[in-house]
Amino acid sequence: MAAGAVAALPLTPLGAQQNKSWQSIVNAFRVPDWFRDAKFGIWAHWGPQCQPEFGDWYGRLMYIQERQPWVTGKTAYEHHLKHYGHPSRAGFLDIIGEWKAENWRPQELLDRYRKAGARYFMAMGCHHDNLDLFASRHHAWNSTRVGPGKDILATWEPLVRQAGMKFGISNHAGHAWHWWQTAYGYDAEGPMRGRRYDAYWRRKRHGRGTFWEGLDPQELYTGPYYVPPNGISSSKEMLAWHDKRDGEWHEGIPAGNHAFVDQWLLRQKQIVEDYRPDIVYLDHKGIPFGEIGQEAIAHYYAKSVEWHGQMEGVITAGVLSPAEQRALVWNVERGALDKIQETPWQTATCLGQWHYSRPVYERDEYKSAKQVVQMLADVVSKNGNLLLSVPVRGDGTIDEKEDAIVGDIARWTGRSGDAIFGTRPWRKFGEGPTAAPPAEAFGEAKAKPFTSEDVRFTRKGGALYAIFLDWPQAKSALRSLGGLELPEAQIERVTLMDGTSLPFRREADALRFQLPPPESGGFVPAIRIDGRGLV
């Protein structure tokens, strides 16, 4: 495509075609018990974009001069200029060459995560940067040929299973075709104005004598689709040009580029067949690529039945239609829902940014263990699971602040995990004055701090659990357990999670008792309530 050309509309009509094959998937689908019981997973959202230690979407944003409205401090473009050079010569391809994962100790990380209570572990299979993190048979740009020179998935998988956790793989590659189009642009302002970035000019022949010799950069960058025309004279105008085209979150088959989608399907099927994931995270709003996405889902579920004798696999995706929720698990990215859901769902969030960020570390902007546990309790009370990303540095390690947070989570789950793992929602998710944030992706940014009057309920066996989202300093009153609210119920015992009995008084309007003060570092107390007619 010529530099001045603008691509045709990228979406082909999808339509929710519920043919016989798809209907059979819907009819066979069930959320397996292991997922309903697990409640908590940890994710290594780790790949070459962690190498610069400069946060999310580095590969795309390093090619954008204009400051994005959400960016604090230096932009990825400015960071790249300082540390690597101009992106017309030092592109993301060169970042891959620097990513060696030289200090990666996966067993040590998994030991920490298992102690923290994680029942499943998610490894990244390929991000929007289009580098497969496994021995891909269908894509030459993979981590066995460049970068660490290792099959990342094949290293994680047996260790995860030995740790007694379920193994998951996330696939984000379906968006690479439009996500990478910024790499075909140029500086609209400044001394390098008009100089095209590396994806525009690099070809296979340019790799002679380099680490990527024999590989075609166009296969990594996906080829030109939305190439900015010559003559854009301001960075704001360039950003607007991208936002209206490749900045859109396309889920359809790109017009004239069916080969990309065909290859995506082959790569997805290989992930399933070679690594047998228990859960697959598709970074899409619903089912991608129409019937091709349906084929990928059907293939995975068929393999799950083949391996286990019944459906034991889980696929998550975001913003699901009611029809799609009959065959997939709804993943709410960086958000939560505001009521108990009939079917299990998942929140995916991160301690900091998805890709490791040194500025986030330096500004102490990680979620605390208390915030993570608050979210865990809230999500589980509404029939959900929490998938937590602990950002990994390019060298394969987590920093000491993250390690401390994971350790604090481990201490909490070691004491109070019975109120979480293997539980089911009660008749109501909780009570308290703090209104829930919008039930949408990225809604957590709008959440208000919880108080000691905010309580979440779970149940298991004959026990009811009450989890206080902050530590009460005075007597507590659970309105949901008063005599008028539950006239047929009888409460026999109220105990701390270590078995210590708490004196209580049940009145018409509430169950009343007082928790002891927290031990040093204590947060989010949970109690067990036993009796008759409670659950």
XYZ file of C-alpha atoms in Angstrom:
535
model
C 0.000 0.000 0.000
C 1.366 3.398 -0.912
C 2.265 5.826 1.841
C -0.620 8.132 1.060
C -3.270 5.453 0.759
C -6.046 4.942 3.259
C -7.373 1.425 3.725
C -10.938 0.422 3.108
C -13.287 -0.127 6.034
C -11.703 -2.849 8.147
C -14.735 -4.771 9.265
C -16.565 -7.370 7.302
C -20.104 -8.164 8.460
C -20.113 -10.737 11.230
C -23.638 -11.497 12.269
C -24.296 -13.911 15.159
C -24.870 -17.014 13.081
C -26.168 -19.645 15.437
C -25.752 -22.615 13.111
C -26.043 -26.218 14.213
C -22.361 -26.477 15.056
C -22.458 -23.380 17.225
C -25.688 -24.445 18.855
C -24.080 -27.730 19.821
C -21.335 -25.772 21.580
C -23.907 -23.753 23.483
C -25.809 -26.887 24.448
C -22.680 -28.651 25.701
C -21.142 -25.720 27.550
C -20.910 -25.736 31.313
C -18.604 -23.805 33.608
C -16.501 -26.526 35.254
C -16.477 -26.928 39.013
C -12.734 -26.308 39.228
C -13.233 -22.759 37.982
C -16.206 -22.153 40.282
C -14.102 -23.323 43.241
C -10.795 -21.655 42.296
C -11.774 -18.010 42.824
C -8.237 -16.617 42.471
C -5.633 -16.752 39.714
C -2.339 -14.969 39.093
C -1.159 -13.843 35.661
C 2.318 -13.266 34.263
C 1.414 -10.716 31.592
C 5.008 -10.906 30.426
C 6.725 -10.419 27.097
C 9.178 -8.143 25.270
C 7.166 -5.011 26.054
C 8.300 -5.450 29.671
C 11.932 -5.019 28.643
C 11.886 -1.160 28.500
C 10.119 -1.133 31.915
C 7.893 1.669 30.679
C 4.386 0.293 30.941
C 1.494 -0.679 28.754
C 1.419 -0.856 24.987
C 5.009 0.249 24.649
C 5.269 -1.277 21.184
C 2.454 0.850 19.814
C 3.001 4.016 21.823
C 6.728 4.323 21.100
C 5.669 5.317 17.570
C 3.317 8.120 18.711
C 4.792 11.602 19.265
C 1.706 13.204 20.766
C 1.088 12.839 24.489
C -1.913 10.667 25.296
C -4.324 12.278 27.801
C -3.777 9.557 30.417
C 0.058 9.670 30.330
C 1.907 10.994 33.394
C 5.539 11.995 32.922
C 7.503 11.068 29.831
C 5.794 9.423 26.885
C 6.903 6.075 25.477
C 8.157 7.960 22.408
C 10.328 10.230 24.574
C 11.591 7.276 26.577
C 12.493 5.453 23.399
C 14.396 8.398 21.964
C 16.474 8.681 25.123
C 17.234 5.008 25.684
C 17.166 3.421 22.230
C 17.170 6.097 19.551
C 14.738 7.266 16.911
C 12.103 4.658 15.952
C 12.975 5.020 12.278
C 16.171 3.086 13.086
C 15.684 1.548 16.523
C 12.250 -0.023 16.349
C 10.383 -2.461 18.549
C 12.073 -5.243 16.640
C 15.307 -4.170 18.349
C 13.660 -4.283 21.777
C 12.932 -7.962 21.139
C 16.648 -8.468 20.558
C 17.413 -7.056 24.010
C 14.833 -9.186 25.814
C 16.753 -12.147 27.277
C 14.796 -13.095 30.440
C 18.191 -13.785 31.970
C 17.005 -13.924 35.601
C 13.740 -15.775 35.074
C 13.146 -18.365 37.798
C 9.637 -19.637 37.075
C 9.612 -22.196 39.881
C 10.357 -19.525 42.475
C 7.585 -17.287 41.162
C 5.059 -20.120 41.137
C 5.971 -21.069 44.702
C 5.110 -17.512 45.766
C 1.853 -17.499 43.812
C 0.727 -20.872 45.136
C 1.352 -19.705 48.706
C -0.686 -16.581 47.942
C -3.656 -18.821 47.220
C -3.672 -18.793 43.419
C -5.581 -21.809 42.135
C -4.775 -21.085 38.505
C -1.923 -19.400 36.690
C -2.185 -17.495 33.414
C 0.782 -17.239 31.050
C 0.778 -14.925 28.064
C 0.955 -16.719 24.720
C 1.178 -13.672 22.442
C 0.389 -10.011 22.945
C -0.650 -7.424 20.355
C 3.071 -7.122 19.576
C 2.702 -10.346 17.581
C 5.631 -12.253 19.089
C 4.576 -15.811 19.902
C 5.980 -16.852 23.269
C 6.150 -20.497 22.304
C 7.623 -22.753 19.617
C 5.181 -21.630 16.966
C 4.941 -23.728 13.822
C 2.925 -21.055 12.037
C 4.726 -17.835 12.898
C 8.494 -17.423 12.584
C 8.629 -14.530 15.031
C 8.574 -16.494 18.265
C 10.564 -16.655 21.492
C 12.518 -19.770 20.484
C 14.122 -17.910 17.554
C 14.535 -14.413 18.969
C 14.584 -12.863 22.434
C 15.111 -15.418 25.221
C 15.487 -18.339 22.822
C 13.046 -20.330 24.968
C 9.577 -21.779 24.703
C 7.994 -19.726 27.476
C 4.737 -21.678 27.569
C 6.484 -25.057 27.587
C 8.540 -23.904 30.569
C 5.589 -22.623 32.594
C 3.141 -25.440 31.868
C 4.652 -28.476 33.688
C 5.710 -26.368 36.661
C 2.200 -24.962 37.049
C 0.695 -28.431 37.037
C 3.300 -29.733 39.505
C 2.284 -26.889 41.812
C -1.290 -28.167 41.722
C -2.644 -25.179 39.831
C -4.644 -25.035 36.625
C -2.802 -23.666 33.604
C -4.074 -20.805 31.456
C -2.886 -19.039 28.306
C -3.851 -15.574 27.129
C -3.984 -14.771 23.424
C -4.025 -11.110 22.374
C -2.656 -11.560 18.852
C -5.955 -11.025 17.052
C -5.507 -7.247 17.288
C -1.936 -7.101 16.013
C -2.954 -6.213 12.442
C -4.334 -2.772 13.371
C -2.391 -2.220 16.611
C 0.934 -2.176 14.757
C 0.003 0.417 12.140
C 1.605 3.240 14.111
C 4.976 1.647 13.252
C 4.319 2.547 9.583
C 3.991 6.248 10.391
C 6.495 9.058 10.861
C 7.305 12.101 12.980
C 4.912 14.891 12.048
C 7.024 17.478 13.880
C 10.627 18.095 14.913
C 14.067 17.469 13.418
C 13.099 14.003 12.072
C 9.857 15.242 10.530
C 8.672 12.981 7.714
C 11.150 10.199 8.517
C 9.249 6.909 8.281
C 9.482 4.454 11.179
C 11.177 1.089 10.844
C 8.156 -1.042 9.939
C 7.711 1.021 6.780
C 11.097 0.233 5.261
C 12.530 -2.843 6.948
C 12.510 -6.050 4.923
C 14.008 -9.513 5.244
C 17.214 -8.538 3.453
C 18.003 -5.944 6.103
C 18.472 -8.664 8.708
C 21.699 -10.073 7.312
C 24.243 -10.358 10.112
C 21.695 -9.463 12.815
C 19.893 -11.515 15.463
C 16.840 -11.635 13.207
C 18.604 -12.862 10.081
C 16.247 -14.908 7.939
C 13.090 -13.347 9.387
C 10.809 -10.863 7.658
C 9.961 -7.775 9.727
C 6.696 -7.442 7.811
C 5.522 -10.706 9.376
C 6.127 -9.225 12.829
C 4.548 -5.838 12.104
C 1.751 -7.562 10.093
C 2.232 -5.509 6.917
C 0.969 -2.031 5.944
C -2.766 -1.552 6.262
C -3.370 1.950 7.589
C -0.338 3.912 6.412
C -0.491 7.622 7.266
C -0.334 9.735 4.113
C 2.486 12.190 3.577
C 1.910 15.778 4.622
C 0.578 15.452 8.170
C 2.219 18.385 9.901
C 1.304 18.130 13.575
C 1.534 15.336 16.142
C -2.063 16.009 17.217
C -3.242 15.532 13.652
C -1.215 12.312 13.356
C -2.732 10.946 16.570
C -6.232 11.816 15.380
C -5.509 10.069 12.085
C -4.539 6.866 13.918
C -7.370 7.083 16.445
C -9.986 7.084 13.701
C -8.489 4.037 11.974
C -6.118 1.662 13.727
C -6.998 3.031 17.166
C -10.436 1.463 16.911
C -10.879 -1.894 18.685
C -11.720 -3.961 15.619
C -13.112 -7.470 16.072
C -13.978 -8.328 12.482
C -11.933 -9.775 9.653
C -9.821 -7.000 8.096
C -10.926 -6.368 4.534
C -8.457 -7.898 2.106
C -6.403 -9.508 4.862
C -8.048 -12.862 5.520
C -4.590 -14.473 5.647
C -3.926 -12.805 9.010
C -7.053 -14.370 10.485
C -6.302 -17.783 8.987
C -2.867 -17.690 10.604
C -4.389 -16.559 13.917
C -6.592 -19.657 13.883
C -3.636 -21.968 13.241
C -1.651 -20.377 16.069
C -4.587 -20.572 18.463
C -5.152 -24.230 17.658
C -1.489 -24.987 18.243
C -1.611 -23.300 21.648
C -4.479 -25.596 22.575
C -3.055 -28.812 21.163
C 0.530 -28.405 22.394
C -0.022 -26.935 25.866
C -3.498 -28.197 26.841
C -4.605 -25.091 28.755
C -7.354 -25.392 31.335
C -8.401 -21.814 30.603
C -7.919 -19.549 27.589
C -8.104 -15.767 27.839
C -9.128 -14.154 24.551
C -8.463 -10.413 24.591
C -11.535 -9.580 22.537
C -14.912 -7.996 22.959
C -16.894 -11.137 22.394
C -16.100 -13.770 19.798
C -13.527 -12.537 17.255
C -13.636 -13.013 13.499
C -17.147 -14.422 13.234
C -17.281 -18.082 12.280
C -13.478 -18.393 12.496
C -13.639 -17.439 16.151
C -16.438 -19.936 16.619
C -14.246 -22.602 15.036
C -11.437 -21.810 17.495
C -13.819 -22.099 20.444
C -15.352 -25.334 19.177
C -11.871 -26.789 18.640
C -10.821 -26.021 22.218
C -13.963 -27.402 23.784
C -13.748 -30.566 21.693
C -10.161 -31.046 22.855
C -11.215 -30.517 26.464
C -13.764 -33.297 26.175
C -11.166 -35.497 24.465
C -8.660 -34.940 27.287
C -11.020 -35.152 30.256
C -14.087 -37.069 29.101
C -16.238 -33.998 29.721
C -16.098 -30.234 29.280
C -13.456 -28.931 31.661
C -12.132 -25.987 29.654
C -12.891 -22.304 30.143
C -12.649 -19.482 27.614
C -13.034 -15.903 28.792
C -13.704 -12.811 26.705
C -15.045 -9.340 27.400
C -18.325 -7.517 26.708
C -20.270 -10.668 25.896
C -23.733 -10.600 24.422
C -26.380 -12.760 26.142
C -25.923 -15.358 23.397
C -22.140 -15.387 23.846
C -22.494 -15.753 27.608
C -24.078 -19.139 26.939
C -20.726 -20.431 25.668
C -18.025 -18.223 27.242
C -17.129 -16.779 30.632
C -17.446 -13.017 30.853
C -14.166 -11.283 31.721
C -14.505 -7.757 33.094
C -11.145 -6.034 32.628
C -10.213 -3.741 35.520
C -13.777 -3.637 36.755
C -16.433 -5.544 38.639
C -20.149 -6.180 38.447
C -22.741 -4.727 40.767
C -24.803 -7.796 41.623
C -24.687 -11.575 41.886
C -24.466 -13.182 38.464
C -26.283 -16.382 37.604
C -23.199 -17.797 35.889
C -19.552 -17.499 36.989
C -17.511 -14.623 35.593
C -14.062 -13.107 36.062
C -12.430 -9.791 36.856
C -8.919 -9.308 35.448
C -6.841 -6.580 37.035
C -3.229 -5.704 37.738
C -1.093 -4.501 40.623
C 0.177 -1.696 38.413
C 0.205 -1.621 34.627
C -0.117 -4.763 32.553
C 3.444 -4.442 31.256
C 6.086 -3.692 33.844
C 6.515 0.023 34.560
C 9.501 1.457 36.412
C 7.686 4.818 36.865
C 4.755 3.056 38.572
C 7.231 1.349 40.912
C 9.012 4.613 41.673
C 5.753 6.461 42.362
C 4.479 3.683 44.688
C 1.332 3.267 42.612
C 0.794 -0.479 43.073
C -2.442 -1.760 44.528
C -1.919 -2.781 48.127
C -2.620 -6.311 49.345
C -5.600 -4.850 51.186
C -7.055 -3.452 47.956
C -6.520 -6.777 46.191
C -8.278 -8.704 48.960
C -11.129 -6.187 49.037
C -11.616 -6.743 45.325
C -11.322 -10.508 45.728
C -14.042 -10.569 48.386
C -16.324 -8.291 46.386
C -15.938 -10.308 43.182
C -16.326 -13.716 44.843
C -19.481 -12.589 46.680
C -21.035 -11.952 43.242
C -20.101 -15.371 41.792
C -16.880 -14.192 40.169
C -13.177 -15.009 40.111
C -10.266 -12.587 40.357
C -7.313 -12.883 37.962
C -4.468 -10.692 39.230
C -1.509 -9.710 37.079
C 1.762 -9.282 38.960
C 3.950 -7.354 36.480
C 7.217 -9.078 35.598
C 10.346 -7.196 34.596
C 12.006 -7.978 31.312
C 14.663 -10.043 33.068
C 11.974 -12.372 34.455
C 11.820 -11.125 38.056
C 9.300 -9.227 40.155
C 10.454 -6.318 42.304
C 10.632 -6.262 46.096
C 7.445 -4.186 46.466
C 5.436 -6.699 44.418
C 7.000 -9.546 46.371
C 5.886 -7.951 49.634
C 2.329 -7.500 48.330
C 2.160 -11.139 47.216
C 3.450 -12.146 50.665
C 0.740 -10.089 52.397
C -1.920 -11.725 50.220
C -0.487 -15.122 51.168
C -0.803 -14.330 54.866
C -4.423 -13.278 54.387
C -5.460 -16.335 52.370
C -3.596 -18.583 54.786
C -5.789 -17.273 57.571
C -9.082 -16.473 55.867
C -9.046 -18.445 52.618
C -11.936 -20.674 53.726
C -14.189 -17.644 53.256
C -13.136 -17.519 49.582
C -12.076 -20.826 48.084
C -14.795 -23.305 47.144
C -17.544 -20.919 48.243
C -20.747 -19.891 46.521
C -22.747 -16.653 46.702
C -25.232 -16.231 49.519
C -28.751 -14.864 49.028
C -27.254 -11.356 48.786
C -23.706 -10.303 48.030
C -23.334 -7.927 50.937
C -24.321 -4.739 52.637
C -22.838 -1.316 53.383
C -22.909 2.327 52.384
C -20.380 2.347 49.531
C -22.068 2.339 46.143
C -20.633 -0.022 43.569
C -18.711 1.526 40.653
C -20.158 1.164 37.162
C -20.570 -2.468 36.142
C -18.208 -2.157 33.207
C -14.644 -2.703 32.102
C -12.209 -0.186 33.612
C -14.795 0.786 36.205
C -12.359 0.223 39.086
C -10.888 3.674 38.482
C -14.244 5.118 39.580
C -14.531 3.012 42.750
C -14.800 4.733 46.126
C -12.882 3.483 49.181
C -14.657 0.805 51.193
C -15.543 1.309 54.851
C -15.797 -1.006 57.853
C -19.569 -1.122 57.282
C -19.089 -2.651 53.827
C -19.427 -6.413 54.169
C -19.413 -9.238 51.629
C -21.039 -12.641 52.190
C -20.064 -16.094 50.931
C -21.206 -19.589 51.889
C -19.765 -23.083 51.926
C -21.367 -26.199 53.308
C -23.544 -25.070 56.181
C -21.402 -22.063 57.037
C -21.944 -18.420 56.197
C -18.935 -16.093 55.960
C -18.933 -12.328 56.422
C -15.885 -10.443 55.114
C -15.460 -6.864 56.352
C -13.801 -4.746 53.687
C -12.159 -2.596 56.339
C -11.441 -3.362 59.989
C -14.218 -2.215 62.323
C -13.061 -0.070 65.229
C -16.385 -0.319 67.050
C -19.234 -2.807 67.374
C -20.520 -4.225 64.109
C -24.130 -4.693 63.123
C -24.975 -7.028 60.254
C -28.435 -5.902 59.150
C -28.821 -8.816 56.779
C -28.750 -11.259 59.736
C -31.315 -9.586 61.967
C -34.396 -11.420 63.159
C -36.740 -9.492 60.892
C -34.553 -10.154 57.834
C -34.147 -13.906 58.542
C -36.965 -14.879 60.896
C -36.560 -18.634 60.375
C -32.784 -18.680 60.958
C -31.015 -19.480 64.197
C -27.442 -18.360 64.819
C -25.425 -20.637 67.080
C -21.820 -19.513 66.722
C -19.812 -16.554 65.469
C -16.098 -17.216 65.207
C -12.936 -15.672 63.891
C -11.210 -17.622 61.138
C -8.799 -19.108 63.696
C -11.761 -20.598 65.561
C -11.912 -18.026 68.378
C -15.521 -17.508 69.471
C -17.004 -14.032 69.469
C -19.801 -13.044 71.850
C -22.824 -11.906 69.856
C -26.351 -10.659 70.280
C -29.044 -11.106 67.682
C -31.739 -8.460 67.619
C -34.628 -7.780 65.318
C -32.671 -5.342 63.165
C -29.158 -6.860 63.187
C -26.627 -9.373 64.419
C -24.277 -7.479 66.756
C -20.754 -8.308 67.949
C -17.336 -6.689 68.204
C -14.128 -7.792 66.513
C -10.822 -7.583 68.375
C -8.340 -4.960 67.160
C -6.223 -6.076 64.214
C -2.854 -7.662 64.719
C 0.054 -5.770 63.198
C -0.528 -5.555 59.466
C -3.993 -7.081 59.699
C -6.684 -6.071 57.217
C -10.059 -7.228 55.829
C -11.227 -9.501 58.671
C -13.518 -12.434 57.954
C -15.783 -14.323 60.352
C -17.664 -17.592 60.179
C -21.309 -17.785 61.213
C -22.890 -21.160 61.976
C -26.477 -22.016 62.712
C -29.687 -23.266 61.138
C -31.589 -21.769 58.249
C -28.754 -19.466 57.253
C -27.799 -20.934 53.900
